[in-house]
Amino acid sequence: MPRPSDLPTHLTLTLLRSSRGWTQRELAQAARASSNVLSGYETGFRHLSLRKLEDLSAPMGYGPAVVDVALLGVETLLTVMAPRPGSSLVNPTEAEWQRIQRAVAAAAREAAEKTCEVLAEAVRTARAREDRREAGEQWERLRRLSFRERRALVESERELQNWALCERLCAESEKAAADEASRALELAELALRVAQLVPGEEEALSQIQGYAWAFLGNARRVASRLPEAEEAFKTSRLLRDADAGSTPGLLDVARLIDLEASLFRDQRRFDDALVLHDQALGISHPGSSTYILLNKAFTQEQMGDFDAAITTLEKASVQVDRKREPRLLFGIQFNLAVNHAHQDRHAEALAFLPQVRELALEMGNGLDLVRVLWLEGRIIVGLGRREEAVVALEQVRGEFTTREIAYDAALVSLELAVLYLEDGRISEVRILARQMLWIFRAQGVHREALAALKLFCEAAEREQATVDLARRVADYLERARHNPDLRFE
């Protein structure tokens, strides 16, 4: 390696000046140096230090990094042009020397490109981490505000118009989708607006806009707006395809594919959904593959393939980190209990509940505890503990009614109706039906579901409701939750 004093700075100065198209006189004027001194530097009669080279390069718009790269190029050239080693009976021929020189040049180019690649990726990773940290702080500021206030801030404050905040809003939208479709929609729409306001070239922004469109599609799906959800996912794909090479790995494309699989599941296109789940798993990183496995297991459950769902969930459980991802572990254990119950393996299903309840308590989400109690009620019915089950389900119905979660209140009411009817408690079924009337005025229950529910309530009022009717309506509501086009038959 040459010493600083041996660096070919004089040749590098000539290279940089010529590349810019400047004469020595133009550079001398810009750098406030004598033309004679500058000529001495370039011919090598005057010593040109690296610091002085950087000073002279600055007026031409070259920073220290460009100077370093130019030096490397000149050094590589001089190495290739260096005299052959001393005499030997087995020296390479002239043709062989040319091949050696070509190999040296190629190796130098490859090493430079690789180093540049590695260092650029390190900078991207560090910047992405910092951007996400700042987005977390920005979300903490926004989450206490109303939707209108958030929108106004996003429109007016440039610092909020960034890709990382869009990503965070998408994640918050997906989190909200489990229980509050309207909030999920608001957050996804805000994420898309942020993506549209991010500064930069239009082509480069296709990636973040395509990302936001997928989460808007997911929010529309849980709001039972399936045709609009399908359009959103189509838009997402078109935008991502238009910018497939921009900042690869920054945003988790596997999650977007998996979200679209959820739409296919709600459309009862199970085979298409499984194809997308597997496609997502094929490109996922460890941080997202567990979520995808959980979602795939839910698709298998909806298909009635409970063995496959259990196998998928067990695979996911091996990957999850309880300390870092308690909610993910909660989902896996909860659904393992559900699928065992579907197979009438109620004792095994019940064995999962202590850990599931412990995780719910740990996370401090009251609605999680309500859903655990609901699952427990369903399981102990299968174990023949009917009185306990009725108490549990009545408590769950009260919680959903208080929270105005209409769809789930309707489902648990129908499950209670089945138990009442099996016990011959006809008058209590009529009272139960009257207590369900608020559901018809609530948000979140689509027209076809209301029609099926109305049919049951009218039969209950006439004391003509049957166990079979209650079960059929409950089964229909389960299948039609996100599919308003599915009709009750």
C-alpha positions as CSV (number, residue, x, y, z in Angstrom):
1,M,0.0,0.0,0.0
2,P,1.6,3.4,-1.0
3,R,2.4,5.9,1.7
4,P,0.5,9.2,1.6
5,S,3.4,10.9,0.0
6,D,3.5,8.3,-2.7
7,L,-0.2,8.7,-3.7
8,P,-0.7,9.6,-7.4
9,T,-2.5,12.8,-6.4
10,H,-1.1,14.8,-9.4
11,L,-2.6,12.3,-11.9
12,T,-5.9,12.3,-9.9
13,L,-6.1,16.1,-10.1
14,T,-5.7,16.0,-13.9
15,L,-8.3,13.2,-14.1
16,L,-10.9,15.1,-12.0
17,R,-10.3,18.4,-13.9
18,S,-10.6,16.8,-17.3
19,S,-13.7,14.9,-16.3
20,R,-15.3,18.2,-15.4
21,G,-14.2,19.8,-18.7
22,W,-12.3,22.6,-17.0
23,T,-9.0,24.1,-18.1
24,Q,-6.1,24.7,-15.7
25,R,-6.8,28.4,-15.9
26,E,-10.5,27.9,-15.0
27,L,-9.6,25.7,-12.0
28,A,-6.9,28.2,-10.9
29,Q,-9.4,31.0,-10.9
30,A,-12.0,29.0,-9.0
31,A,-9.5,27.8,-6.5
32,R,-7.7,31.1,-6.2
33,A,-4.4,29.5,-7.1
34,S,-1.6,30.4,-9.5
35,S,-1.8,28.7,-12.9
36,N,2.0,27.9,-12.6
37,V,1.5,26.3,-9.2
38,L,-1.4,24.3,-10.6
39,S,0.6,23.2,-13.6
40,G,3.4,22.1,-11.2
41,Y,1.0,20.0,-9.2
42,E,-0.3,18.2,-12.3
43,T,3.1,17.5,-13.8
44,G,4.4,16.3,-10.4
45,F,7.1,18.9,-10.1
46,R,5.3,20.2,-7.0
47,H,4.2,17.8,-4.2
48,L,0.4,17.7,-3.9
49,S,-0.9,16.4,-0.6
50,L,-4.2,14.6,-0.2
51,R,-5.6,17.5,1.8
52,K,-4.6,20.0,-1.0
53,L,-6.1,17.7,-3.6
54,E,-9.4,17.8,-1.7
55,D,-9.2,21.6,-1.5
56,L,-8.6,22.0,-5.2
57,S,-11.4,19.5,-6.0
58,A,-14.0,21.2,-3.9
59,P,-14.6,24.1,-6.3
60,M,-15.3,21.6,-9.1
61,G,-18.0,20.0,-6.9
62,Y,-16.1,16.9,-5.9
63,G,-16.3,15.9,-2.2
64,P,-13.6,13.8,-0.4
65,A,-15.5,10.6,-1.2
66,V,-15.2,11.2,-5.0
67,V,-11.5,12.1,-4.5
68,D,-10.9,8.8,-2.7
69,V,-12.6,6.8,-5.5
70,A,-10.6,8.7,-8.2
71,L,-7.4,7.9,-6.4
72,L,-8.3,4.3,-6.2
73,G,-8.9,4.2,-9.9
74,V,-5.6,5.9,-10.7
75,E,-3.7,3.5,-8.4
76,T,-5.4,0.5,-10.0
77,L,-4.3,1.8,-13.4
78,L,-0.7,2.3,-12.3
79,T,-0.7,-1.2,-10.8
80,V,-1.8,-2.8,-14.1
81,M,0.8,-0.7,-16.0
82,A,3.6,-1.5,-13.6
83,P,6.8,-3.1,-15.0
84,R,6.9,-6.9,-15.2
85,P,8.7,-8.8,-12.4
86,G,12.4,-9.6,-12.8
87,S,13.7,-12.0,-15.5
88,S,12.9,-15.7,-15.2
89,L,13.0,-18.7,-17.5
90,V,9.2,-19.1,-17.0
91,N,8.0,-15.5,-17.2
92,P,4.5,-15.1,-18.6
93,T,4.2,-14.3,-22.3
94,E,3.0,-11.0,-23.5
95,A,-0.5,-12.4,-24.2
96,E,-0.5,-13.9,-20.7
97,W,0.5,-10.5,-19.2
98,Q,-2.4,-8.9,-20.9
99,R,-4.8,-11.5,-19.5
100,I,-3.3,-10.9,-16.0
101,Q,-3.8,-7.1,-16.4
102,R,-7.4,-7.6,-17.5
103,A,-8.0,-9.9,-14.4
104,V,-6.4,-7.3,-12.1
105,A,-8.6,-4.6,-13.5
106,A,-11.8,-6.7,-13.2
107,A,-10.9,-7.7,-9.7
108,A,-10.4,-4.1,-8.7
109,R,-13.7,-3.1,-10.2
110,E,-15.5,-6.0,-8.5
111,A,-13.9,-5.2,-5.2
112,A,-14.9,-1.5,-5.4
113,E,-18.5,-2.3,-6.4
114,K,-18.8,-4.9,-3.6
115,T,-17.4,-2.5,-1.0
116,C,-19.7,0.3,-2.2
117,E,-22.7,-2.1,-2.1
118,V,-21.9,-3.3,1.5
119,L,-21.3,0.2,2.8
120,A,-24.4,1.6,1.1
121,E,-26.5,-1.2,2.6
122,A,-25.1,-0.5,6.0
123,V,-26.1,3.2,5.7
124,R,-29.6,2.2,4.4
125,T,-30.1,-0.1,7.4
126,A,-29.0,2.5,9.9
127,R,-31.1,5.2,8.3
128,A,-34.2,2.9,8.2
129,R,-33.8,2.1,11.9
130,E,-33.6,5.8,12.7
131,D,-36.5,6.7,10.5
132,R,-38.7,4.0,12.2
133,R,-37.7,5.2,15.6
134,E,-38.7,8.8,14.7
135,A,-42.0,7.4,13.2
136,G,-42.7,5.8,16.5
137,E,-42.4,9.1,18.2
138,Q,-44.6,10.8,15.6
139,W,-47.3,8.1,16.0
140,E,-47.3,8.7,19.8
141,R,-48.0,12.3,19.0
142,L,-50.8,11.5,16.5
143,R,-52.6,8.7,18.2
144,R,-54.1,11.0,20.9
145,L,-55.7,13.1,18.2
146,S,-58.9,12.8,16.3
147,F,-58.8,11.6,12.7
148,R,-59.5,15.1,11.4
149,E,-56.7,16.6,13.5
150,R,-54.3,13.9,12.4
151,R,-55.2,14.6,8.7
152,A,-54.6,18.3,9.2
153,L,-51.2,17.8,10.7
154,V,-50.1,15.3,8.0
155,E,-51.2,17.8,5.3
156,S,-49.3,20.8,6.9
157,E,-46.2,19.4,8.5
158,R,-43.4,18.2,6.1
159,E,-41.7,16.1,8.8
160,L,-44.8,13.8,9.0
161,Q,-44.7,13.2,5.2
162,N,-42.2,10.3,5.3
163,W,-42.2,6.6,4.4
164,A,-41.6,5.3,7.9
165,L,-44.7,7.0,9.4
166,C,-46.8,5.5,6.5
167,E,-45.4,2.1,7.4
168,R,-46.3,2.6,11.1
169,L,-49.8,3.8,10.3
170,C,-50.3,0.7,8.1
171,A,-49.2,-1.5,11.1
172,E,-51.7,0.3,13.4
173,S,-54.4,-0.1,10.8
174,E,-53.8,-3.9,10.7
175,K,-53.8,-4.0,14.5
176,A,-57.2,-2.1,14.7
177,A,-58.7,-4.4,12.0
178,A,-59.2,-7.2,14.5
179,D,-61.9,-5.3,16.4
180,E,-62.8,-2.0,14.8
181,A,-63.1,-1.8,11.0
182,S,-63.9,1.9,10.9
183,R,-60.7,2.8,12.8
184,A,-58.7,0.4,10.6
185,L,-60.1,2.3,7.5
186,E,-59.3,5.7,8.9
187,L,-55.7,4.7,9.7
188,A,-55.2,3.0,6.3
189,E,-56.6,6.1,4.5
190,L,-54.2,8.3,6.5
191,A,-51.3,6.0,5.6
192,L,-52.1,6.3,1.9
193,R,-52.3,10.1,2.2
194,V,-48.9,10.2,3.9
195,A,-47.5,8.0,1.1
196,Q,-48.9,10.4,-1.5
197,L,-47.2,13.4,0.2
198,V,-43.8,11.8,0.6
199,P,-41.4,14.0,-1.5
200,G,-39.4,12.4,-4.3
201,E,-39.6,11.2,-7.9
202,E,-42.9,9.6,-8.8
203,E,-41.3,6.3,-9.9
204,A,-39.4,5.9,-6.6
205,L,-42.6,6.6,-4.6
206,S,-44.5,3.7,-6.2
207,Q,-43.2,1.3,-3.6
208,I,-44.5,3.1,-0.5
209,Q,-47.8,4.0,-2.2
210,G,-48.3,0.3,-3.3
211,Y,-47.6,-0.7,0.3
212,A,-50.3,1.7,1.7
213,W,-52.8,0.5,-0.9
214,A,-52.5,-3.1,0.3
215,F,-53.3,-2.1,3.9
216,L,-56.2,0.0,2.6
217,G,-57.4,-3.1,0.8
218,N,-57.1,-5.1,4.1
219,A,-59.1,-2.4,6.0
220,R,-61.8,-2.5,3.3
221,R,-61.9,-6.3,3.6
222,V,-62.6,-6.3,7.3
223,A,-65.3,-3.6,6.7
224,S,-67.0,-6.2,4.3
225,R,-66.3,-4.0,1.3
226,L,-64.8,-6.8,-0.8
227,P,-65.1,-5.4,-4.3
228,E,-63.4,-2.2,-3.1
229,A,-60.8,-4.3,-1.3
230,E,-60.1,-6.2,-4.5
231,E,-59.5,-2.9,-6.4
232,A,-57.1,-1.7,-3.7
233,F,-55.0,-4.8,-3.9
234,K,-55.0,-4.5,-7.7
235,T,-53.7,-1.0,-7.4
236,S,-51.1,-2.1,-4.9
237,R,-49.8,-4.8,-7.3
238,L,-49.6,-2.4,-10.2
239,L,-47.6,0.2,-8.2
240,R,-45.2,-2.4,-6.8
241,D,-44.6,-3.9,-10.2
242,A,-43.8,-0.4,-11.6
243,D,-41.0,0.0,-9.0
244,A,-39.9,-3.5,-8.3
245,G,-36.2,-2.5,-8.0
246,S,-36.4,0.4,-5.6
247,T,-34.9,-0.1,-2.2
248,P,-35.4,-3.8,-2.0
249,G,-36.0,-5.2,1.5
250,L,-37.1,-1.9,3.0
251,L,-40.8,-2.8,3.1
252,D,-42.1,-6.3,3.8
253,V,-43.7,-7.3,0.5
254,A,-44.4,-10.8,1.9
255,R,-47.0,-9.2,4.3
256,L,-48.8,-7.6,1.4
257,I,-49.1,-10.9,-0.4
258,D,-50.4,-12.5,2.7
259,L,-53.0,-9.7,3.2
260,E,-54.3,-10.4,-0.2
261,A,-54.6,-14.1,0.7
262,S,-56.9,-13.0,3.5
263,L,-59.2,-11.4,0.9
264,F,-59.3,-14.6,-1.2
265,R,-60.2,-16.5,2.0
266,D,-63.1,-14.2,2.7
267,Q,-64.2,-14.6,-0.9
268,R,-64.1,-18.4,-0.3
269,R,-61.3,-18.8,-2.9
270,F,-59.4,-21.1,-0.5
271,D,-57.0,-22.7,-3.1
272,D,-56.0,-19.2,-4.3
273,A,-55.5,-18.1,-0.8
274,L,-53.2,-21.0,0.0
275,V,-51.1,-20.3,-3.1
276,L,-50.6,-16.7,-1.9
277,H,-49.8,-17.8,1.7
278,D,-47.1,-20.1,0.4
279,Q,-45.8,-17.4,-2.0
280,A,-45.5,-15.0,0.9
281,L,-43.7,-17.6,3.0
282,G,-41.2,-18.2,0.2
283,I,-40.0,-14.6,0.3
284,S,-40.6,-13.8,4.0
285,H,-38.0,-13.1,6.6
286,P,-38.1,-14.7,10.0
287,G,-39.9,-11.7,11.5
288,S,-42.9,-12.0,9.3
289,S,-43.1,-15.8,8.5
290,T,-44.7,-16.5,11.9
291,Y,-47.5,-14.1,11.1
292,I,-48.0,-15.6,7.7
293,L,-48.2,-19.1,9.2
294,L,-50.8,-18.0,11.7
295,N,-52.9,-16.5,8.8
296,K,-52.5,-19.6,6.7
297,A,-53.7,-21.7,9.6
298,F,-56.8,-19.6,9.8
299,T,-57.5,-20.2,6.1
300,Q,-57.1,-23.9,6.7
301,E,-59.5,-23.7,9.6
302,Q,-62.1,-22.0,7.4
303,M,-61.7,-24.7,4.9
304,G,-62.4,-27.3,7.6
305,D,-58.9,-28.8,7.4
306,F,-58.3,-28.7,11.2
307,D,-55.4,-31.2,11.1
308,A,-53.5,-29.0,8.6
309,A,-54.3,-25.9,10.7
310,I,-52.9,-27.5,13.8
311,T,-49.7,-28.6,12.0
312,T,-49.2,-25.0,10.7
313,L,-49.8,-23.5,14.1
314,E,-47.3,-25.9,15.7
315,K,-44.7,-24.9,13.2
316,A,-45.4,-21.2,14.0
317,S,-45.2,-21.8,17.7
318,V,-41.6,-23.0,17.4
319,Q,-40.6,-19.7,15.8
320,V,-42.3,-17.2,18.1
321,D,-40.4,-15.3,20.9
322,R,-42.8,-14.9,23.9
323,K,-40.9,-11.9,25.3
324,R,-40.8,-10.0,22.1
325,E,-44.1,-11.2,20.5
326,P,-46.7,-12.0,23.2
327,R,-49.6,-11.1,21.0
328,L,-48.4,-13.4,18.3
329,L,-48.0,-16.3,20.8
330,F,-51.5,-15.5,22.1
331,G,-52.9,-15.8,18.6
332,I,-51.1,-19.2,18.0
333,Q,-52.2,-20.7,21.3
334,F,-55.8,-19.4,21.0
335,N,-56.2,-20.9,17.6
336,L,-54.7,-24.2,18.6
337,A,-57.4,-24.4,21.2
338,V,-60.0,-23.4,18.6
339,N,-58.9,-26.1,16.2
340,H,-58.8,-28.8,18.8
341,A,-62.3,-27.9,19.8
342,H,-63.4,-28.1,16.2
343,Q,-62.3,-31.8,16.3
344,D,-64.2,-32.4,19.5
345,R,-60.9,-32.8,21.4
346,H,-62.3,-30.5,24.1
347,A,-60.0,-31.6,27.0
348,E,-57.0,-30.9,24.9
349,A,-58.4,-27.6,23.8
350,L,-59.1,-26.6,27.5
351,A,-55.4,-27.3,28.3
352,F,-54.3,-24.4,26.2
353,L,-56.5,-21.9,28.0
354,P,-54.4,-21.2,31.1
355,Q,-51.5,-19.9,29.0
356,V,-53.8,-18.1,26.7
357,R,-55.5,-16.3,29.6
358,E,-52.1,-15.5,31.1
359,L,-50.9,-13.9,27.9
360,A,-54.2,-11.9,27.7
361,L,-53.6,-10.6,31.2
362,E,-50.0,-9.8,30.4
363,M,-51.0,-7.7,27.4
364,G,-53.7,-5.9,29.4
365,N,-56.3,-5.9,26.6
366,G,-59.8,-6.4,28.2
367,L,-61.3,-7.5,24.9
368,D,-58.8,-10.4,24.6
369,L,-60.0,-11.7,28.0
370,V,-63.6,-11.5,26.8
371,R,-62.7,-13.6,23.7
372,V,-60.9,-16.1,25.9
373,L,-64.0,-16.5,28.1
374,W,-66.1,-16.9,24.9
375,L,-63.7,-19.7,23.8
376,E,-63.9,-21.3,27.2
377,G,-67.7,-21.3,27.1
378,R,-67.7,-23.0,23.8
379,I,-65.2,-25.7,25.0
380,I,-66.9,-26.5,28.3
381,V,-70.2,-27.0,26.4
382,G,-68.4,-29.8,24.6
383,L,-67.3,-31.2,28.0
384,G,-70.9,-31.3,29.1
385,R,-70.6,-28.5,31.7
386,R,-73.7,-26.7,30.3
387,E,-74.5,-24.5,33.3
388,E,-71.0,-23.1,33.5
389,A,-71.1,-22.6,29.8
390,V,-74.3,-20.6,30.0
391,V,-72.9,-18.4,32.7
392,A,-69.7,-17.7,30.7
393,L,-71.6,-17.0,27.4
394,E,-74.1,-14.7,29.1
395,Q,-71.1,-12.7,30.6
396,V,-69.6,-12.5,27.1
397,R,-72.8,-11.4,25.5
398,G,-73.0,-8.6,28.2
399,E,-69.5,-7.4,27.4
400,F,-70.1,-7.3,23.7
401,T,-73.4,-5.5,24.2
402,T,-71.7,-2.9,26.5
403,R,-68.9,-2.4,24.0
404,E,-71.4,-2.3,21.1
405,I,-69.6,-5.0,19.1
406,A,-72.7,-6.0,17.3
407,Y,-71.6,-8.9,15.1
408,D,-70.0,-10.8,17.9
409,A,-72.9,-10.0,20.2
410,A,-75.2,-11.6,17.6
411,L,-73.1,-14.7,17.4
412,V,-72.8,-15.4,21.1
413,S,-76.5,-14.7,21.5
414,L,-77.3,-17.5,19.0
415,E,-75.0,-19.8,20.8
416,L,-76.9,-19.1,24.0
417,A,-80.2,-19.6,22.1
418,V,-79.0,-23.1,21.1
419,L,-78.4,-24.0,24.8
420,Y,-81.7,-22.5,25.9
421,L,-83.7,-24.4,23.2
422,E,-82.0,-27.7,24.0
423,D,-83.1,-27.2,27.6
424,G,-86.6,-26.3,26.5
425,R,-86.3,-22.7,27.8
426,I,-88.5,-21.2,25.0
427,S,-89.6,-18.1,26.8
428,E,-86.0,-17.2,27.6
429,V,-85.2,-17.5,23.9
430,R,-87.9,-14.9,23.1
431,I,-86.4,-12.5,25.8
432,L,-83.0,-13.1,24.3
433,A,-84.3,-12.2,20.8
434,R,-85.8,-9.0,22.1
435,Q,-82.5,-8.1,23.7
436,M,-80.8,-8.4,20.3
437,L,-82.9,-5.7,18.7
438,W,-80.2,-3.1,19.2
439,I,-78.0,-5.0,16.8
440,F,-80.3,-4.1,14.0
441,R,-79.6,-0.4,14.6
442,A,-75.8,-0.9,15.1
443,Q,-73.0,-0.4,12.6
444,G,-70.9,-3.3,11.4
445,V,-73.6,-5.9,10.4
446,H,-74.3,-6.1,6.7
447,R,-77.8,-6.4,5.2
448,E,-77.7,-10.2,4.5
449,A,-76.6,-11.0,8.0
450,L,-79.4,-8.8,9.4
451,A,-81.9,-10.6,7.3
452,A,-80.8,-14.0,8.7
453,L,-80.9,-12.6,12.2
454,K,-84.3,-11.1,11.7
455,L,-85.6,-14.5,10.5
456,F,-84.4,-16.1,13.8
457,C,-85.8,-13.3,16.0
458,E,-89.2,-13.4,14.4
459,A,-89.3,-17.2,14.9
460,A,-88.3,-16.7,18.5
461,E,-91.0,-14.1,19.1
462,R,-93.6,-16.7,17.8
463,E,-91.9,-19.3,20.0
464,Q,-91.2,-21.3,16.9
465,A,-87.4,-21.0,16.9
466,T,-85.6,-24.4,16.7
467,V,-82.1,-25.6,17.6
468,D,-81.4,-26.3,13.9
469,L,-82.4,-22.7,12.9
470,A,-80.2,-21.1,15.6
471,R,-77.3,-23.3,14.5
472,R,-77.7,-22.5,10.8
473,V,-78.0,-18.8,11.4
474,A,-74.9,-18.8,13.7
475,D,-72.9,-20.9,11.1
476,Y,-74.0,-18.5,8.4
477,L,-72.9,-15.4,10.4
478,E,-69.5,-17.0,10.9
479,R,-69.0,-17.6,7.2
480,A,-70.5,-14.3,6.1
481,R,-68.6,-12.0,8.5
482,H,-66.6,-10.4,5.7
483,N,-68.6,-11.5,2.8
484,P,-71.8,-9.5,2.4
485,D,-72.7,-11.2,-0.9
486,L,-73.1,-14.6,0.8
487,R,-76.8,-15.3,1.3
488,F,-78.5,-17.3,4.1
489,E,-80.3,-20.4,2.8
